[in-house]
PDB file of C-alpha atoms in Angstrom:
ATOM      1  CA  MET D  31     -43.628   4.469 115.994  1.00  0.00           C
ATOM      2  CA  ALA D  32     -42.877   5.392 112.354  1.00  0.00           C
ATOM      3  CA  PRO D  33     -44.931   3.826 109.600  1.00  0.00           C
ATOM      4  CA  ILE D  34     -43.266   0.959 107.767  1.00  0.00           C
ATOM      5  CA  SER D  35     -42.608   1.818 104.140  1.00  0.00           C
ATOM      6  CA  LYS D  36     -43.837  -0.743 101.778  1.00  0.00           C
ATOM      7  CA  LYS D  37     -41.564  -1.769  98.915  1.00  0.00           C
ATOM      8  CA  LEU D  38     -43.400  -1.618  95.615  1.00  0.00           C
ATOM      9  CA  CYS D  39     -43.291  -4.598  93.298  1.00  0.00           C
ATOM     10  CA  GLY D  40     -43.119  -4.395  89.524  1.00  0.00           C
ATOM     11  CA  ARG D  41     -42.046  -1.549  87.303  1.00  0.00           C
ATOM     12  CA  PRO D  42     -42.354   2.083  88.332  1.00  0.00           C
ATOM     13  CA  ASN D  43     -45.284   4.221  87.224  1.00  0.00           C
ATOM     14  CA  GLY D  44     -44.895   5.714  83.753  1.00  0.00           C
ATOM     15  CA  SER D  45     -42.528   3.102  82.394  1.00  0.00           C
ATOM     16  CA  LYS D  46     -43.480   1.189  79.291  1.00  0.00           C
ATOM     17  CA  ASN D  47     -42.636  -2.201  77.947  1.00  0.00           C
ATOM     18  CA  LYS D  48     -40.412  -1.274  75.053  1.00  0.00           C
ATOM     19  CA  PRO D  49     -39.726  -3.963  72.471  1.00  0.00           C
ATOM     20  CA  LYS D  50     -36.095  -4.931  72.159  1.00  0.00           C
ATOM     21  CA  SER D  51     -34.649  -4.124  68.806  1.00  0.00           C
ATOM     22  CA  THR D  52     -33.791  -7.162  66.794  1.00  0.00           C
ATOM     23  CA  SER D  53     -30.770  -6.283  64.722  1.00  0.00           C
ATOM     24  CA  ARG D  54     -30.347  -8.629  61.830  1.00  0.00           C
ATOM     25  CA  SER D  55     -27.035  -8.944  60.197  1.00  0.00           C
ATOM     26  CA  ILE D  56     -27.666  -9.093  56.492  1.00  0.00           C
ATOM     27  CA  CYS D  57     -24.952 -11.243  55.020  1.00  0.00           C
ATOM     28  CA  GLN D  58     -23.779  -9.959  51.689  1.00  0.00           C
ATOM     29  CA  PRO D  59     -21.182 -11.738  49.665  1.00  0.00           C
ATOM     30  CA  ILE D  60     -17.849 -10.035  50.075  1.00  0.00           C
ATOM     31  CA  GLU D  61     -15.752  -9.905  46.962  1.00  0.00           C
ATOM     32  CA  SER D  62     -12.222 -10.957  47.659  1.00  0.00           C
ATOM     33  CA  SER D  63      -9.952  -7.945  47.453  1.00  0.00           C
ATOM     34  CA  VAL D  64      -6.964 -10.047  46.382  1.00  0.00           C
ATOM     35  CA  LYS D  65      -7.066 -12.458  43.464  1.00  0.00           C
ATOM     36  CA  LEU D  66      -4.387 -14.613  41.870  1.00  0.00           C
ATOM     37  CA  VAL D  67      -4.412 -14.395  38.092  1.00  0.00           C
ATOM     38  CA  THR D  68      -2.363 -16.073  35.368  1.00  0.00           C
ATOM     39  CA  ILE D  69      -1.669 -13.867  32.362  1.00  0.00           C
ATOM     40  CA  ASN D  70      -0.366 -15.400  29.151  1.00  0.00           C
ATOM     41  CA  VAL D  71       1.548 -13.026  26.884  1.00  0.00           C
ATOM     42  CA  VAL D  72       1.788 -14.255  23.310  1.00  0.00           C
ATOM     43  CA  SER D  73       4.844 -14.082  21.075  1.00  0.00           C
ATOM     44  CA  GLY D  74       5.721 -10.613  19.790  1.00  0.00           C
ATOM     45  CA  LYS D  75       3.703  -8.728  22.422  1.00  0.00           C
ATOM     46  CA  GLY D  76       5.069  -6.468  25.139  1.00  0.00           C
ATOM     47  CA  VAL D  77       5.035  -7.718  28.727  1.00  0.00           C
ATOM     48  CA  MET D  78       4.644  -4.265  30.283  1.00  0.00           C
ATOM     49  CA  GLU D  79       1.877  -3.280  27.874  1.00  0.00           C
ATOM     50  CA  THR D  80      -0.026  -6.450  28.772  1.00  0.00           C
ATOM     51  CA  ILE D  81       0.409  -5.842  32.507  1.00  0.00           C
ATOM     52  CA  LEU D  82      -0.755  -2.242  32.189  1.00  0.00           C
ATOM     53  CA  ASP D  83      -3.747  -3.307  30.037  1.00  0.00           C
ATOM     54  CA  VAL D  84      -4.894  -5.738  32.734  1.00  0.00           C
ATOM     55  CA  ALA D  85      -4.463  -3.114  35.478  1.00  0.00           C
ATOM     56  CA  CYS D  86      -6.306  -0.408  33.535  1.00  0.00           C
ATOM     57  CA  CYS D  87      -9.133  -2.558  32.154  1.00  0.00           C
ATOM     58  CA  ASP D  88      -9.925  -4.193  35.497  1.00  0.00           C
ATOM     59  CA  HIS D  89      -9.187  -1.038  37.568  1.00  0.00           C
ATOM     60  CA  VAL D  90      -6.850  -2.940  39.870  1.00  0.00           C
ATOM     61  CA  SER D  91      -3.357  -2.692  41.231  1.00  0.00           C
ATOM     62  CA  LEU D  92      -1.213  -5.723  40.693  1.00  0.00           C
ATOM     63  CA  THR D  93       1.988  -7.382  41.755  1.00  0.00           C
ATOM     64  CA  VAL D  94       3.903  -9.760  39.513  1.00  0.00           C
ATOM     65  CA  LEU D  95       4.725 -12.795  41.619  1.00  0.00           C
ATOM     66  CA  ASN D  96       6.376 -14.980  39.027  1.00  0.00           C
ATOM     67  CA  ALA D  97       7.073 -15.056  35.301  1.00  0.00           C
ATOM     68  CA  PHE D  98       8.251 -17.820  33.032  1.00  0.00           C
ATOM     69  CA  GLY D  99       9.008 -17.861  29.318  1.00  0.00           C
ATOM     70  CA  MET D 100      11.358 -16.626  26.620  1.00  0.00           C
ATOM     71  CA  ILE D 101      12.101 -12.942  26.037  1.00  0.00           C
ATOM     72  CA  LYS D 102      13.030 -11.794  22.522  1.00  0.00           C
ATOM     73  CA  ASN D 103      14.158  -8.239  23.280  1.00  0.00           C
ATOM     74  CA  TYR D 104      14.429  -6.014  26.349  1.00  0.00           C
ATOM     75  CA  THR D 105      15.861  -2.705  27.471  1.00  0.00           C
ATOM     76  CA  LEU D 106      16.989  -2.330  31.076  1.00  0.00           C
ATOM     77  CA  HIS D 107      18.676   0.565  32.832  1.00  0.00           C
ATOM     78  CA  PRO D 108      21.228  -1.046  35.160  1.00  0.00           C
ATOM     79  CA  GLY D 109      22.908   0.927  37.873  1.00  0.00           C
ATOM     80  CA  ALA D 110      22.714   1.932  41.478  1.00  0.00           C
ATOM     81  CA  THR D 111      20.773   5.157  40.944  1.00  0.00           C
ATOM     82  CA  HIS D 112      17.646   5.801  42.965  1.00  0.00           C
ATOM     83  CA  PRO D 113      14.635   4.623  40.923  1.00  0.00           C
ATOM     84  CA  PRO D 114      12.155   7.236  39.755  1.00  0.00           C
ATOM     85  CA  PRO D 115       8.577   7.057  41.068  1.00  0.00           C
ATOM     86  CA  PHE D 116       6.348   4.500  39.370  1.00  0.00           C
ATOM     87  CA  SER D 117       9.271   2.608  37.858  1.00  0.00           C
ATOM     88  CA  PHE D 118       9.396  -1.126  37.259  1.00  0.00           C
ATOM     89  CA  ALA D 119      12.366  -3.328  38.047  1.00  0.00           C
ATOM     90  CA  PHE D 120      12.928  -6.774  36.572  1.00  0.00           C
ATOM     91  CA  LYS D 121      15.399  -9.599  36.950  1.00  0.00           C
ATOM     92  CA  LEU D 122      16.033 -11.652  33.863  1.00  0.00           C
ATOM     93  CA  CYS D 123      17.889 -14.957  33.822  1.00  0.00           C
ATOM     94  CA  THR D 124      19.508 -16.488  30.750  1.00  0.00           C
ATOM     95  CA  SER D 125      19.414 -20.178  29.960  1.00  0.00           C
ATOM     96  CA  HIS D 126      23.067 -20.283  31.108  1.00  0.00           C
ATOM     97  CA  GLY D 127      22.252 -18.882  34.564  1.00  0.00           C
ATOM     98  CA  GLN D 128      23.355 -15.267  34.044  1.00  0.00           C
ATOM     99  CA  VAL D 129      21.119 -12.786  35.842  1.00  0.00           C
ATOM    100  CA  PHE D 130      20.447  -9.251  34.644  1.00  0.00           C
ATOM    101  CA  ASP D 131      18.488  -6.782  36.689  1.00  0.00           C
ATOM    102  CA  GLY D 132      17.617  -3.133  36.504  1.00  0.00           C
ATOM    103  CA  LEU D 133      14.821  -0.711  35.786  1.00  0.00           C
ATOM    104  CA  ILE D 134      12.837  -1.138  32.622  1.00  0.00           C
ATOM    105  CA  GLY D 135      14.084   1.393  30.106  1.00  0.00           C
ATOM    106  CA  GLY D 136      11.824   0.396  27.250  1.00  0.00           C
ATOM    107  CA  SER D 137       9.749  -2.586  26.342  1.00  0.00           C
ATOM    108  CA  ILE D 138      10.132  -6.290  27.041  1.00  0.00           C
ATOM    109  CA  ILE D 139       9.100  -8.195  23.923  1.00  0.00           C
ATOM    110  CA  VAL D 140       8.088 -11.843  24.241  1.00  0.00           C
ATOM    111  CA  GLY D 141       9.905 -14.341  22.003  1.00  0.00           C
ATOM    112  CA  ASP D 142       7.873 -17.372  23.043  1.00  0.00           C
ATOM    113  CA  ASN D 143       4.749 -17.403  25.181  1.00  0.00           C
ATOM    114  CA  VAL D 144       5.350 -15.953  28.645  1.00  0.00           C
ATOM    115  CA  SER D 145       3.199 -16.855  31.623  1.00  0.00           C
ATOM    116  CA  LEU D 146       2.851 -14.334  34.464  1.00  0.00           C
ATOM    117  CA  MET D 147       1.424 -15.124  37.889  1.00  0.00           C
ATOM    118  CA  VAL D 148       0.088 -11.882  39.354  1.00  0.00           C
ATOM    119  CA  SER D 149      -1.975 -10.885  42.353  1.00  0.00           C
ATOM    120  CA  THR D 150      -4.564  -8.189  41.762  1.00  0.00           C
ATOM    121  CA  PHE D 151      -6.135  -6.048  44.442  1.00  0.00           C
ATOM    122  CA  LYS D 152      -8.519  -3.125  44.729  1.00  0.00           C
ATOM    123  CA  LYS D 153      -8.342  -0.221  47.161  1.00  0.00           C
ATOM    124  CA  PRO D 154      -5.416  -1.456  49.213  1.00  0.00           C
ATOM    125  CA  ASN D 155      -4.773  -0.114  52.690  1.00  0.00           C
ATOM    126  CA  ILE D 156      -1.215   1.120  52.903  1.00  0.00           C
ATOM    127  CA  TYR D 157       0.449   1.149  56.301  1.00  0.00           C
ATOM    128  CA  LYS D 158       3.798   2.541  57.327  1.00  0.00           C
ATOM    129  CA  PHE D 159       5.584   0.719  60.117  1.00  0.00           C
ATOM    130  CA  ILE D 160       8.510   2.259  61.948  1.00  0.00           C
ATOM    131  CA  SER D 161      10.864   0.109  63.990  1.00  0.00           C
ATOM    132  CA  GLU D 162      11.042   0.941  67.665  1.00  0.00           C
ATOM    133  CA  GLY D 163      13.812   3.367  68.494  1.00  0.00           C
ATOM    134  CA  LYS D 164      13.915   4.811  64.980  1.00  0.00           C
ATOM    135  CA  GLU D 165      12.167   7.932  63.876  1.00  0.00           C
ATOM    136  CA  GLY D 166      10.710   7.972  60.399  1.00  0.00           C
ATOM    137  CA  ASN D 167      11.250  10.775  57.962  1.00  0.00           C
ATOM    138  CA  ASN D 168       8.316  12.377  56.268  1.00  0.00           C
ATOM    139  CA  ASP D 169       9.709  12.480  52.747  1.00  0.00           C
ATOM    140  CA  ASP D 170       7.429   9.809  51.343  1.00  0.00           C
ATOM    141  CA  ASN D 171       3.723   9.579  50.728  1.00  0.00           C
ATOM    142  CA  ASN D 172       3.069   6.299  52.514  1.00  0.00           C
ATOM    143  CA  VAL D 173       0.692   6.721  55.384  1.00  0.00           C
TER     144      VAL D 173
END
């Protein structure tokens, strides 16, 4: 008759009780990457200069969501030509309902106070989505 093997209880020889690591999640306040800002442009000042000042001083990118006020003078380049890189397009509406749009060819000078609603953001992630069944071309820099 063969000897009966005895099953050992407990942990095997040489093992140690290792403390479990306690990972603490340190909560730090996260600054919102997108902020809504109202910019007031006073009479006689340039709209584009004000927008660029805000972007440069705060080191942010921004999108103009809405603008309201009176324009004294503007220069637009209308037409169906392909816009150059880093160009700005505007649509202006007269008090009689006429709409003018095009690329900014000069400055936009405020006649009466203009209020701009803009969203500012830092370090945006840029994604390129391609519809199914269509192949994208690689002639742009969007990734």
